């Protein structure tokens, strides 16, 4: 017990001595002795290690007239304690000041580097100590002030990631992103604080005051323009559409309408809905007339931290998490209205658009339905679009190449981006030609005039004409199959594959097929693209196959007349099963031995009024 009390008594003695400093050379000697005592004490806990830092922090806050050399001597003296301890808030403030006033000091490189590395690797929540975040922010800005500034910053980021392909420290990326977001937010504080007509910004400012001179980043809510302004985006879209209309009275529509009528394409925003981001940025007078010109220091800060976001997006293992963190668009709208910022950030969005992994490129879309994401911002007509739709086309290509090749995505494009799609198709963009063909094939467009405009656009280019002719051939073949008839029931042999099913369905007449059993075969979700071409299908048996969520989502959008579905012992999960809620004709559903949860089961029961026979044995809902 006596051994434990001794270090605490010594710390108390040093605290008393240093509370009344006389000569600074004596003070510095006492600090070094205090640090040595803490490091060599047999009692190693937070009270022993943090106490010297707290004492020095209080000493510095009460003596603001120290010379630069005295500052550096004190920092070097306490450096050994910082190897395993975060600096307290007041000490962080002192370190920030040193980074701003002497960015080229060797102390920044030799002492602060391991401290910041430790913060990025181990900090769990900057919200509890925002000055740790601010110190990290100022340290990186100090590195950027060196002669080879951005190269030094790049090497620092590389050191934080590590030499292997996978970063071993899971906290580094979210901490770096938090620092970047806070720094970028600070660049626009002058504009944000001057906009006193914005209640949402006032609310944010009143709610996030911090005891430091920099505010932490917070997601900004958008202004609510008057209801009559919300519909102007739809008007703009119509105007853009009319500019690419190709009039033709001689072209006949080969694609027939189905008996199911679809709602007219209208703007999704109603009087009671919250305006989306593009509405706010394009319509709100405060944003449309905003001229963003940053001062020299803010401009350097912005350049540094956007460059860091670019560096982060270059790492394959970091990209999924980075895309997820940026998906909610966590930047102030002043930044999104700033042309320099959106031009620089375009590199990051392009990296997301080039990534084949669904967890990355799906983050281009909004977090919630009815909200805009990066896809909308960088689309033609979006506030960040500065090209002729090249990035838009690449984003559509990657999204359509994954599980987003669905009616829902096509319907969204038809409602909001039909004009740009037609314009790019006129210029020969193959992705947009495919999009227009799919809109016709899936009966996305109800309006006859709009269909004629799309056909005219397709026939204006060689690639478009060829794809449209192929579409017409497929439609004629389907009509012929339905006319010829064919079997109403079909069972594939055990162990059949996706390729076997494709060959079978392409070799005969199956337009009247109502009952298909694929039980105990080796088919997967890939066969869904063939199943959706069976217009009369009402009963489908997938028992003990490898048919999964992706295929289930596709079926739910196209086979709306399906009445009986057997998914027993398939790898489907809640993610796919929830999509079945749109299949209102389902009256029998077997989910025995699947990964069905009780919540999803309750949701399906509520949304499928005709469901009478259900098997949920050996699931969580059983």
Coordinates of C-alpha atoms in Angstrom, one line a residue:
X1 CA 0.0 0.0 0.0
X2 CA 2.9 2.3 0.9
X3 CA 4.4 1.7 -2.6
X4 CA 1.1 2.8 -4.2
X5 CA 0.9 5.9 -2.2
X6 CA 4.4 7.1 -2.9
X7 CA 4.0 8.0 -6.6
X8 CA 0.7 9.8 -5.8
X9 CA 2.5 11.8 -3.1
X10 CA 5.3 12.7 -5.5
X11 CA 2.8 13.8 -8.1
X12 CA 1.0 16.0 -5.6
X13 CA 4.4 17.5 -4.7
X14 CA 5.2 18.3 -8.3
X15 CA 1.8 19.7 -8.8
X16 CA 2.4 22.1 -5.9
X17 CA 5.8 23.1 -7.1
X18 CA 4.7 23.7 -10.7
X19 CA 1.7 25.7 -9.7
X20 CA 4.0 28.6 -8.8
X21 CA 6.8 28.6 -11.4
X22 CA 9.8 30.9 -11.0
X23 CA 12.5 30.3 -13.5
X24 CA 11.6 28.2 -16.6
X25 CA 14.8 26.3 -16.7
X26 CA 13.9 25.0 -13.2
X27 CA 10.3 24.3 -14.3
X28 CA 11.6 22.3 -17.3
X29 CA 13.9 20.3 -15.1
X30 CA 11.0 19.5 -12.7
X31 CA 8.8 18.4 -15.7
X32 CA 11.4 16.0 -16.9
X33 CA 11.8 14.6 -13.4
X34 CA 8.0 14.2 -13.1
X35 CA 7.9 12.4 -16.4
X36 CA 10.7 10.0 -15.4
X37 CA 8.9 9.3 -12.2
X38 CA 5.7 8.5 -13.9
X39 CA 7.4 6.2 -16.4
X40 CA 9.4 4.3 -13.8
X41 CA 6.7 4.0 -11.2
X42 CA 5.8 0.4 -10.4
X43 CA 2.1 1.6 -10.3
X44 CA 1.1 2.0 -13.9
X45 CA -2.5 3.2 -14.3
X46 CA -4.3 6.2 -15.8
X47 CA -3.9 8.3 -12.6
X48 CA -0.1 8.0 -12.8
X49 CA 0.3 8.4 -16.6
X50 CA -2.3 11.2 -17.1
X51 CA -1.5 13.2 -14.0
X52 CA 1.8 14.7 -15.4
X53 CA 0.0 15.6 -18.6
X54 CA -2.8 17.3 -16.7
X55 CA -0.3 19.3 -14.6
X56 CA 1.7 20.5 -17.7
X57 CA -1.6 21.3 -19.4
X58 CA -2.7 23.5 -16.5
X59 CA 0.7 25.1 -16.4
X60 CA 0.6 26.0 -20.1
X61 CA -2.9 27.4 -19.9
X62 CA -1.9 29.7 -17.0
X63 CA 1.3 30.9 -18.7
X64 CA 0.6 32.2 -22.1
X65 CA 3.7 34.3 -22.5
X66 CA 6.2 31.5 -23.1
X67 CA 8.7 31.7 -26.0
X68 CA 8.6 29.3 -28.9
X69 CA 11.7 27.6 -27.7
X70 CA 10.2 27.1 -24.2
X71 CA 7.1 25.6 -25.9
X72 CA 9.2 23.1 -27.8
X73 CA 11.3 22.2 -24.8
X74 CA 8.2 21.3 -22.8
X75 CA 6.7 19.3 -25.7
X76 CA 9.9 17.3 -26.0
X77 CA 10.0 16.8 -22.2
X78 CA 6.5 15.2 -22.1
X79 CA 6.9 13.3 -25.4
X80 CA 7.6 9.9 -23.7
X81 CA 4.3 10.0 -21.9
X82 CA 2.4 10.6 -25.1
X83 CA 3.5 7.3 -26.6
X84 CA 0.7 5.5 -24.6
X85 CA -1.6 8.3 -23.6
X86 CA -3.9 10.7 -25.4
X87 CA -3.2 14.3 -24.6
X88 CA -5.9 16.0 -22.5
X89 CA -8.0 18.7 -24.1
X90 CA -6.1 21.8 -23.0
X91 CA -2.8 20.2 -24.1
X92 CA -4.4 19.5 -27.5
X93 CA -5.2 23.2 -27.8
X94 CA -1.6 24.0 -27.1
X95 CA -0.4 21.5 -29.7
X96 CA -2.9 23.0 -32.3
X97 CA -1.4 26.4 -31.7
X98 CA 2.1 25.1 -32.2
X99 CA 1.1 23.4 -35.5
X100 CA -0.4 26.6 -36.7
X101 CA 2.5 28.9 -35.7
X102 CA 5.4 26.6 -36.4
X103 CA 4.3 24.0 -39.0
X104 CA 7.9 23.4 -40.1
X105 CA 9.2 22.7 -36.6
X106 CA 10.9 19.3 -36.2
X107 CA 8.7 18.8 -33.1
X108 CA 5.7 18.4 -35.5
X109 CA 7.4 15.5 -37.3
X110 CA 9.3 13.8 -34.5
X111 CA 6.9 14.2 -31.5
X112 CA 3.4 14.8 -32.9
X113 CA 3.5 12.1 -35.6
X114 CA 3.4 9.1 -33.2
X115 CA 0.8 10.9 -31.1
X116 CA -1.5 11.4 -34.1
X117 CA -0.9 7.9 -35.3
X118 CA -2.0 6.6 -31.9
X119 CA -5.2 8.8 -31.9
X120 CA -6.2 7.6 -35.4
X121 CA -5.6 3.9 -34.5
X122 CA -7.3 3.9 -31.1
X123 CA -9.8 6.8 -30.8
X124 CA -13.3 5.5 -30.6
X125 CA -15.4 8.7 -30.6
X126 CA -14.2 12.2 -31.5
X127 CA -17.5 13.5 -30.2
X128 CA -16.3 12.9 -26.6
X129 CA -13.1 14.9 -27.2
X130 CA -13.4 17.1 -30.3
X131 CA -10.0 18.7 -29.6
X132 CA -8.3 15.4 -30.4
X133 CA -9.9 15.6 -33.8
X134 CA -8.9 19.3 -34.1
X135 CA -5.3 18.5 -33.2
X136 CA -5.2 15.7 -35.8
X137 CA -6.7 18.2 -38.3
X138 CA -4.0 20.9 -37.6
X139 CA -1.2 18.3 -37.6
X140 CA -2.1 17.2 -41.2
X141 CA -2.4 20.9 -42.3
X142 CA 1.1 21.4 -40.8
X143 CA 2.4 18.5 -42.9
X144 CA 0.9 20.1 -45.9
X145 CA 2.8 23.3 -45.3
X146 CA 6.2 21.5 -45.8
X147 CA 8.0 21.9 -49.0
X148 CA 6.7 18.7 -50.5
X149 CA 3.5 19.1 -48.5
X150 CA 1.0 16.8 -50.3
X151 CA 3.7 14.1 -50.8
X152 CA 4.3 14.1 -47.0
X153 CA 0.6 13.9 -46.3
X154 CA 0.4 11.0 -48.8
X155 CA 3.2 9.1 -47.1
X156 CA 1.5 9.7 -43.7
X157 CA -1.8 8.2 -45.1
X158 CA 0.3 5.2 -46.4
X159 CA 1.8 4.7 -43.0
X160 CA -1.6 4.6 -41.4
X161 CA -2.9 2.1 -43.9
X162 CA 0.1 -0.2 -43.6
X163 CA 2.2 -2.0 -46.3
X164 CA -0.3 -4.9 -46.8
X165 CA -3.4 -5.0 -49.0
X166 CA -5.6 -4.9 -45.9
X167 CA -5.3 -2.2 -43.2
X168 CA -4.9 -3.9 -39.8
X169 CA -6.4 -1.0 -37.9
X170 CA -10.2 -0.8 -38.3
X171 CA -10.5 2.7 -36.6
X172 CA -8.1 4.5 -38.9
X173 CA -10.5 5.0 -41.9
X174 CA -13.5 6.3 -39.9
X175 CA -11.3 8.6 -37.9
X176 CA -9.6 10.0 -41.0
X177 CA -13.0 10.6 -42.6
X178 CA -14.3 12.3 -39.5
X179 CA -11.2 14.6 -39.6
X180 CA -11.7 15.3 -43.3
X181 CA -15.4 16.1 -42.9
X182 CA -14.8 18.5 -40.0
X183 CA -12.0 20.3 -41.9
X184 CA -14.2 20.7 -45.0
X185 CA -17.1 21.9 -42.9
X186 CA -14.8 24.5 -41.3
X187 CA -13.9 25.9 -44.8
X188 CA -17.6 27.0 -45.3
X189 CA -18.4 28.2 -41.8
X190 CA -18.3 31.8 -42.9
X191 CA -21.0 31.2 -45.5
X192 CA -23.0 29.0 -43.2
X193 CA -22.9 31.5 -40.3
X194 CA -23.9 34.4 -42.5
X195 CA -27.1 32.7 -43.7
X196 CA -29.3 33.8 -40.8
X197 CA -32.5 33.3 -42.9
X198 CA -32.1 29.5 -42.5
X199 CA -33.7 28.1 -39.4
X200 CA -32.1 24.7 -39.9
X201 CA -28.7 26.2 -39.9
X202 CA -29.5 28.3 -36.8
X203 CA -30.7 25.2 -35.1
X204 CA -27.4 23.4 -35.9
X205 CA -25.3 26.3 -34.8
X206 CA -27.1 26.5 -31.5
X207 CA -26.9 22.8 -30.9
X208 CA -23.2 22.2 -31.6
X209 CA -21.2 24.8 -29.8
X210 CA -17.9 23.4 -28.6
X211 CA -15.4 24.8 -26.2
X212 CA -12.9 25.0 -29.0
X213 CA -12.6 27.4 -31.9
X214 CA -13.5 24.8 -34.5
X215 CA -16.9 23.1 -34.8
X216 CA -17.3 19.4 -35.4
X217 CA -18.9 18.3 -38.6
X218 CA -22.7 17.7 -38.5
X219 CA -25.0 16.7 -41.3
X220 CA -27.0 19.7 -42.4
X221 CA -30.7 19.5 -43.0
X222 CA -32.0 21.1 -46.1
X223 CA -34.1 24.2 -46.5
X224 CA -37.8 23.7 -47.3
X225 CA -38.7 25.7 -50.4
X226 CA -42.3 26.6 -51.0
X227 CA -44.4 23.6 -52.4
X228 CA -44.9 25.2 -55.8
X229 CA -41.1 25.3 -56.3
X230 CA -40.6 21.6 -55.6
X231 CA -42.2 20.6 -59.0
X232 CA -39.8 22.8 -61.0
X233 CA -37.3 20.0 -61.4
X234 CA -40.0 18.0 -63.3
X235 CA -40.6 21.0 -65.5
X236 CA -36.9 21.2 -66.2
X237 CA -36.8 17.5 -67.1
X238 CA -39.7 17.9 -69.5
X239 CA -37.9 20.9 -71.2
X240 CA -34.8 18.8 -71.6
X241 CA -36.8 15.9 -73.0
X242 CA -38.5 18.2 -75.6
X243 CA -35.1 19.4 -76.8
X244 CA -34.2 15.9 -78.0
X245 CA -37.5 14.8 -79.4
X246 CA -37.3 13.3 -82.9
X247 CA -40.7 13.6 -84.5
X248 CA -41.9 10.7 -86.7
X249 CA -45.4 9.7 -87.8
X250 CA -44.2 6.7 -89.9
X251 CA -42.6 4.6 -87.2
X252 CA -44.7 1.9 -85.6
X253 CA -44.3 0.7 -82.0
X254 CA -43.5 -3.0 -82.1
X255 CA -43.7 -3.4 -78.4
X256 CA -47.2 -4.1 -77.2
X257 CA -48.7 -2.8 -73.9
X258 CA -49.5 -5.4 -71.3
X259 CA -52.9 -5.5 -69.7
X260 CA -51.6 -4.1 -66.5
X261 CA -51.8 -0.3 -66.6
X262 CA -48.9 1.7 -65.1
X263 CA -49.2 5.0 -63.3
X264 CA -48.2 8.1 -65.3
X265 CA -44.7 9.3 -64.9
X266 CA -44.9 12.2 -62.5
X267 CA -42.6 14.1 -60.2
X268 CA -42.3 12.2 -56.9
X269 CA -42.3 15.2 -54.7
X270 CA -45.6 16.2 -53.3
X271 CA -46.7 19.2 -51.3
X272 CA -46.2 17.4 -48.0
X273 CA -42.9 15.7 -48.9
X274 CA -39.5 17.0 -47.9
X275 CA -37.6 18.5 -50.9
X276 CA -34.8 16.5 -52.2
X277 CA -31.2 17.8 -52.5
X278 CA -31.4 18.8 -56.1
X279 CA -34.7 20.6 -55.6
X280 CA -33.0 22.6 -52.8
X281 CA -29.8 23.4 -54.6
X282 CA -31.4 24.2 -58.0
X283 CA -34.5 26.0 -56.8
X284 CA -33.7 27.7 -53.5
X285 CA -32.8 31.3 -54.1
X286 CA -30.2 31.2 -51.3
X287 CA -28.3 28.5 -53.1
X288 CA -28.9 29.3 -56.8
X289 CA -27.5 32.8 -56.3
X290 CA -24.7 31.7 -53.9
X291 CA -21.2 32.6 -55.0
X292 CA -18.6 30.6 -53.1
X293 CA -15.1 32.1 -53.0
X294 CA -12.9 30.8 -50.2
X295 CA -10.1 32.8 -48.6
X296 CA -6.5 31.6 -49.1
X297 CA -6.3 29.6 -45.9
X298 CA -9.7 27.9 -46.4
X299 CA -8.8 27.2 -50.0
X300 CA -5.6 25.4 -48.9
X301 CA -7.5 23.5 -46.2
X302 CA -10.1 22.4 -48.7
X303 CA -7.5 21.3 -51.3
X304 CA -5.6 19.3 -48.6
X305 CA -8.6 17.4 -47.3
X306 CA -10.3 16.7 -50.6
X307 CA -7.0 15.3 -51.7
X308 CA -7.0 13.0 -48.7
X309 CA -10.5 11.7 -49.6
X310 CA -9.1 10.9 -53.0
X311 CA -6.2 9.0 -51.5
X312 CA -8.6 7.0 -49.3
X313 CA -10.7 6.1 -52.3
X314 CA -7.6 4.6 -54.0
X315 CA -7.3 1.8 -51.4
X316 CA -9.4 -1.2 -52.4
X317 CA -10.0 -2.4 -48.8
X318 CA -11.0 1.0 -47.6
X319 CA -13.3 1.8 -50.5
X320 CA -16.4 -0.1 -49.3
X321 CA -16.4 1.6 -45.9
X322 CA -15.5 5.0 -47.4
X323 CA -18.5 4.7 -49.8
X324 CA -20.8 3.8 -46.9
X325 CA -19.6 6.8 -44.8
X326 CA -20.1 9.2 -47.7
X327 CA -23.4 7.7 -48.9
X328 CA -25.5 10.1 -46.8
X329 CA -23.8 13.1 -48.4
X330 CA -22.3 14.4 -45.1
X331 CA -21.2 17.8 -46.5
X332 CA -22.9 21.2 -46.1
X333 CA -24.9 22.4 -49.0
X334 CA -22.5 25.3 -49.4
X335 CA -19.8 22.8 -50.3
X336 CA -22.1 21.1 -52.8
X337 CA -22.8 24.5 -54.4
X338 CA -19.1 25.2 -54.7
X339 CA -17.8 24.2 -58.1
X340 CA -14.2 23.6 -57.1
X341 CA -15.3 21.2 -54.3
X342 CA -17.6 19.1 -56.5
X343 CA -15.0 19.0 -59.4
X344 CA -12.4 17.7 -57.0
X345 CA -14.7 15.2 -55.3
X346 CA -15.7 13.8 -58.7
X347 CA -12.6 11.7 -58.6
X348 CA -13.9 9.9 -55.5
X349 CA -17.3 9.3 -57.0
X350 CA -15.7 8.0 -60.2
X351 CA -13.8 5.5 -58.1
X352 CA -17.0 4.3 -56.6
X353 CA -18.6 4.0 -60.0
X354 CA -15.7 1.9 -61.3
X355 CA -15.7 -0.5 -58.5
X356 CA -17.5 -3.8 -59.4
X357 CA -18.4 -4.6 -55.8
X358 CA -22.1 -4.0 -55.1
X359 CA -21.4 -2.8 -51.6
X360 CA -19.4 0.0 -53.1
X361 CA -21.3 1.2 -56.2
X362 CA -24.7 0.8 -54.5
X363 CA -23.6 3.7 -52.2
X364 CA -24.0 6.0 -55.2
X365 CA -27.7 5.7 -54.6
X366 CA -29.5 7.4 -51.7
X367 CA -29.7 5.9 -48.2
X368 CA -33.5 6.2 -48.2
X369 CA -36.2 6.2 -50.9
X370 CA -37.2 9.8 -51.9
X371 CA -33.8 11.2 -51.1
X372 CA -31.0 12.0 -53.6
X373 CA -27.6 10.4 -53.6
X374 CA -24.3 11.0 -55.5
X375 CA -26.0 9.4 -58.5
X376 CA -28.5 12.3 -58.7
X377 CA -26.0 15.0 -57.8
X378 CA -23.6 14.0 -60.6
X379 CA -26.3 13.3 -63.2
X380 CA -27.2 15.8 -65.9
X381 CA -29.3 18.5 -64.3
X382 CA -27.7 17.8 -60.9
X383 CA -25.8 20.5 -59.1
X384 CA -22.4 18.8 -59.4
X385 CA -22.6 17.7 -63.0
X386 CA -20.0 19.5 -65.1
X387 CA -19.6 17.2 -68.1
X388 CA -22.0 16.0 -70.8
X389 CA -23.1 13.0 -68.8
X390 CA -19.9 10.8 -69.0
X391 CA -19.9 10.1 -65.3
X392 CA -23.7 9.6 -65.3
X393 CA -23.3 7.0 -68.1
X394 CA -20.6 5.1 -66.2
X395 CA -22.7 5.1 -63.0
X396 CA -25.7 3.8 -64.9
X397 CA -23.6 1.1 -66.5
X398 CA -22.3 -0.3 -63.2
X399 CA -25.7 -0.1 -61.5
X400 CA -27.4 -1.8 -64.4
X401 CA -24.8 -4.5 -64.5
X402 CA -25.5 -5.6 -60.9
X403 CA -28.8 -6.4 -59.1
X404 CA -30.1 -3.0 -60.1
X405 CA -31.2 -4.2 -63.6
X406 CA -34.8 -3.9 -62.4
X407 CA -38.0 -2.2 -63.2
X408 CA -37.7 0.1 -60.2
X409 CA -34.4 1.5 -61.3
X410 CA -35.6 1.9 -64.9
X411 CA -38.7 3.6 -63.7
X412 CA -36.6 6.1 -61.7
X413 CA -34.5 6.9 -64.8
X414 CA -37.7 7.3 -66.9
X415 CA -39.2 9.7 -64.4
X416 CA -36.2 11.9 -63.7
X417 CA -33.5 11.4 -66.4
X418 CA -35.2 10.3 -69.6
X419 CA -34.0 13.5 -71.4
X420 CA -30.3 12.9 -70.6
X421 CA -30.6 9.2 -71.4
X422 CA -32.1 10.0 -74.9
X423 CA -29.4 12.6 -75.6
X424 CA -26.6 10.3 -74.7
X425 CA -28.2 7.5 -76.8
X426 CA -28.3 9.9 -79.7
X427 CA -24.6 10.3 -79.3
X428 CA -24.1 6.5 -79.5
X429 CA -23.6 5.7 -75.8
X430 CA -24.3 1.9 -75.7
X431 CA -25.4 1.9 -72.1
X432 CA -28.1 4.4 -72.8
X433 CA -29.2 2.6 -75.9
X434 CA -29.6 -0.5 -73.7
X435 CA -31.5 1.5 -71.1
X436 CA -34.0 2.8 -73.7
X437 CA -34.5 -0.7 -75.1
X438 CA -35.2 -2.1 -71.7
X439 CA -37.7 0.7 -71.0
X440 CA -39.6 -0.4 -74.0
X441 CA -39.2 -4.2 -73.3
X442 CA -40.4 -3.9 -69.7
X443 CA -43.2 -1.4 -70.6
X444 CA -41.8 1.3 -68.4
X445 CA -43.2 4.0 -70.7
X446 CA -46.9 4.3 -71.1
X447 CA -47.2 7.4 -73.2
X448 CA -47.4 6.5 -76.9
X449 CA -45.7 9.8 -78.0
X450 CA -42.8 9.2 -75.6
X451 CA -42.4 5.6 -77.0
X452 CA -42.2 7.0 -80.5
X453 CA -39.6 9.5 -79.4
X454 CA -37.5 6.7 -77.8
X455 CA -37.8 4.6 -81.0
X456 CA -36.8 7.5 -83.1
X457 CA -33.7 8.1 -80.9
X458 CA -32.8 4.4 -81.1
X459 CA -33.0 4.3 -84.9
X460 CA -30.8 7.4 -85.2
X461 CA -27.6 5.4 -84.5
X462 CA -26.2 2.1 -85.8
X463 CA -26.0 0.5 -82.4
X464 CA -29.4 1.7 -81.4
X465 CA -31.0 0.5 -84.6
X466 CA -29.4 -2.9 -84.1
X467 CA -30.5 -3.3 -80.5
X468 CA -34.1 -2.1 -81.3
X469 CA -34.3 -4.7 -84.1
X470 CA -33.2 -7.4 -81.7
X471 CA -35.9 -6.3 -79.3
X472 CA -38.6 -6.4 -81.9
X473 CA -37.4 -9.9 -82.9
X474 CA -37.8 -11.1 -79.3
X475 CA -41.2 -9.6 -79.1
X476 CA -42.4 -11.3 -82.3
X477 CA -40.9 -14.6 -81.1
X478 CA -42.9 -14.2 -77.8
X479 CA -46.1 -13.6 -79.7
X480 CA -45.4 -16.6 -81.9
X481 CA -44.8 -18.8 -78.8
X482 CA -48.0 -17.7 -77.2
X483 CA -49.9 -18.3 -80.5
X484 CA -48.5 -21.9 -80.9
X485 CA -49.3 -22.8 -77.3
X486 CA -47.2 -25.5 -75.7
X487 CA -47.2 -27.4 -72.4
X488 CA -48.7 -25.9 -69.3
X489 CA -46.6 -28.1 -66.9
X490 CA -42.9 -28.8 -67.0
X491 CA -40.5 -30.5 -64.6
X492 CA -36.7 -30.4 -65.1
X493 CA -34.6 -33.5 -64.3
X494 CA -32.6 -33.5 -61.1
X495 CA -29.1 -31.9 -61.3
X496 CA -30.1 -29.7 -64.3
X497 CA -28.2 -26.4 -64.4
X498 CA -28.9 -22.8 -65.4
X499 CA -27.5 -23.6 -68.9
X500 CA -29.8 -26.6 -69.3
X501 CA -32.9 -24.5 -68.4
X502 CA -31.8 -21.8 -70.9
X503 CA -31.4 -24.3 -73.7
X504 CA -34.7 -25.9 -73.0
X505 CA -36.7 -22.6 -72.8
X506 CA -35.1 -21.4 -76.1
X507 CA -35.8 -24.5 -78.0
X508 CA -39.6 -24.8 -77.8
X509 CA -42.9 -23.1 -77.2
X510 CA -43.5 -22.2 -73.6
X511 CA -45.7 -19.2 -73.8
X512 CA -48.5 -21.0 -72.0
X513 CA -46.4 -22.6 -69.3
X514 CA -48.2 -22.2 -66.0
X515 CA -46.4 -24.8 -63.7
X516 CA -42.6 -25.1 -63.6
X517 CA -40.7 -27.4 -61.2
X518 CA -37.0 -26.9 -60.7
X519 CA -36.9 -28.9 -57.5
X520 CA -33.6 -30.6 -56.6
X521 CA -31.8 -29.1 -59.6
X522 CA -28.6 -27.0 -59.6
X523 CA -30.1 -23.8 -60.8
X524 CA -29.1 -20.5 -59.2
X525 CA -30.3 -16.9 -59.2
X526 CA -28.8 -16.6 -62.7
X527 CA -31.8 -18.5 -64.2
X528 CA -34.2 -15.7 -63.1
X529 CA -33.6 -13.8 -66.3
X530 CA -35.1 -16.7 -68.2
X531 CA -38.0 -17.3 -65.8
X532 CA -39.2 -13.8 -66.1
X533 CA -39.8 -14.3 -69.8
X534 CA -42.6 -16.9 -69.1
X535 CA -45.7 -14.7 -69.2
X536 CA -48.2 -17.3 -68.0
X537 CA -46.2 -18.7 -65.1
X538 CA -48.3 -19.2 -62.0
X539 CA -46.6 -21.9 -60.0
X540 CA -42.8 -22.2 -59.4
X541 CA -41.1 -24.9 -57.4
X542 CA -37.5 -24.1 -56.4
X543 CA -37.2 -26.6 -53.5
X544 CA -33.6 -27.5 -52.6
X545 CA -31.9 -25.3 -55.2
X546 CA -29.3 -22.6 -54.9
X547 CA -31.7 -19.9 -56.0
X548 CA -31.0 -16.8 -53.8
X549 CA -32.0 -13.2 -53.0
X550 CA -30.8 -11.6 -56.3
X551 CA -33.1 -14.0 -58.3
X552 CA -36.0 -13.5 -55.9
X553 CA -35.8 -9.7 -56.3
X554 CA -36.0 -10.1 -60.1
X555 CA -38.9 -12.5 -59.9
X556 CA -40.8 -10.2 -57.6
X557 CA -40.7 -7.3 -60.2
X558 CA -41.7 -9.3 -63.3
X559 CA -43.8 -12.3 -62.2
X560 CA -46.5 -10.4 -60.6
X561 CA -49.2 -13.0 -61.5
X562 CA -47.3 -15.9 -59.7
X563 CA -49.7 -17.7 -57.2
X564 CA -47.6 -20.6 -55.8
X565 CA -43.9 -20.4 -54.9
X566 CA -41.8 -23.1 -53.1
X567 CA -38.5 -21.8 -51.6
X568 CA -38.0 -24.7 -49.2
X569 CA -34.3 -25.3 -48.4
X570 CA -33.1 -22.5 -50.5
X571 CA -30.4 -19.9 -49.4
X572 CA -32.8 -17.0 -49.5
X573 CA -32.7 -14.5 -46.6
X574 CA -34.8 -11.6 -45.4
X575 CA -33.2 -9.3 -48.0
X576 CA -34.8 -11.3 -50.8
X577 CA -38.0 -12.5 -49.1
X578 CA -39.0 -8.9 -48.3
X579 CA -39.3 -8.3 -52.1
X580 CA -42.1 -10.8 -52.3
X581 CA -44.4 -8.2 -50.7
X582 CA -45.0 -6.8 -54.2
X583 CA -46.4 -10.2 -55.5
X584 CA -50.0 -9.6 -54.5
X585 CA -51.3 -12.7 -56.3
X586 CA -49.3 -15.1 -54.1
X587 CA -51.7 -17.5 -52.3
X588 CA -49.2 -20.3 -51.4
X589 CA -45.7 -19.7 -50.1
X590 CA -43.2 -22.3 -48.7
X591 CA -40.3 -20.9 -46.8
X592 CA -39.5 -24.0 -44.8
X593 CA -35.8 -24.2 -43.7
X594 CA -34.8 -20.7 -45.0
X595 CA -33.3 -17.8 -43.1
X596 CA -36.7 -16.2 -42.6
X597 CA -37.0 -14.0 -39.5
X598 CA -40.1 -13.4 -37.5
X599 CA -40.3 -9.7 -38.4
X600 CA -40.1 -10.4 -42.1
X601 CA -42.8 -13.1 -41.8
X602 CA -45.1 -10.6 -40.1
X603 CA -44.4 -8.0 -42.8
X604 CA -45.2 -10.5 -45.6
X605 CA -48.5 -11.5 -43.9
X606 CA -49.5 -7.9 -43.7
X607 CA -48.7 -7.1 -47.3
X608 CA -49.9 -10.3 -49.1
X609 CA -53.7 -10.3 -48.6
X610 CA -54.3 -13.4 -50.7
X611 CA -51.8 -15.6 -48.9
X612 CA -53.6 -18.6 -47.5
X613 CA -51.0 -21.4 -47.3
X614 CA -47.7 -20.7 -45.6
X615 CA -44.9 -23.1 -44.4
X616 CA -42.4 -21.5 -42.1
X617 CA -41.2 -24.6 -40.3
X618 CA -37.5 -24.7 -39.2
X619 CA -37.2 -20.9 -39.4
X620 CA -37.1 -18.2 -36.7
X621 CA -40.8 -17.5 -37.4
X622 CA -41.8 -21.1 -36.6

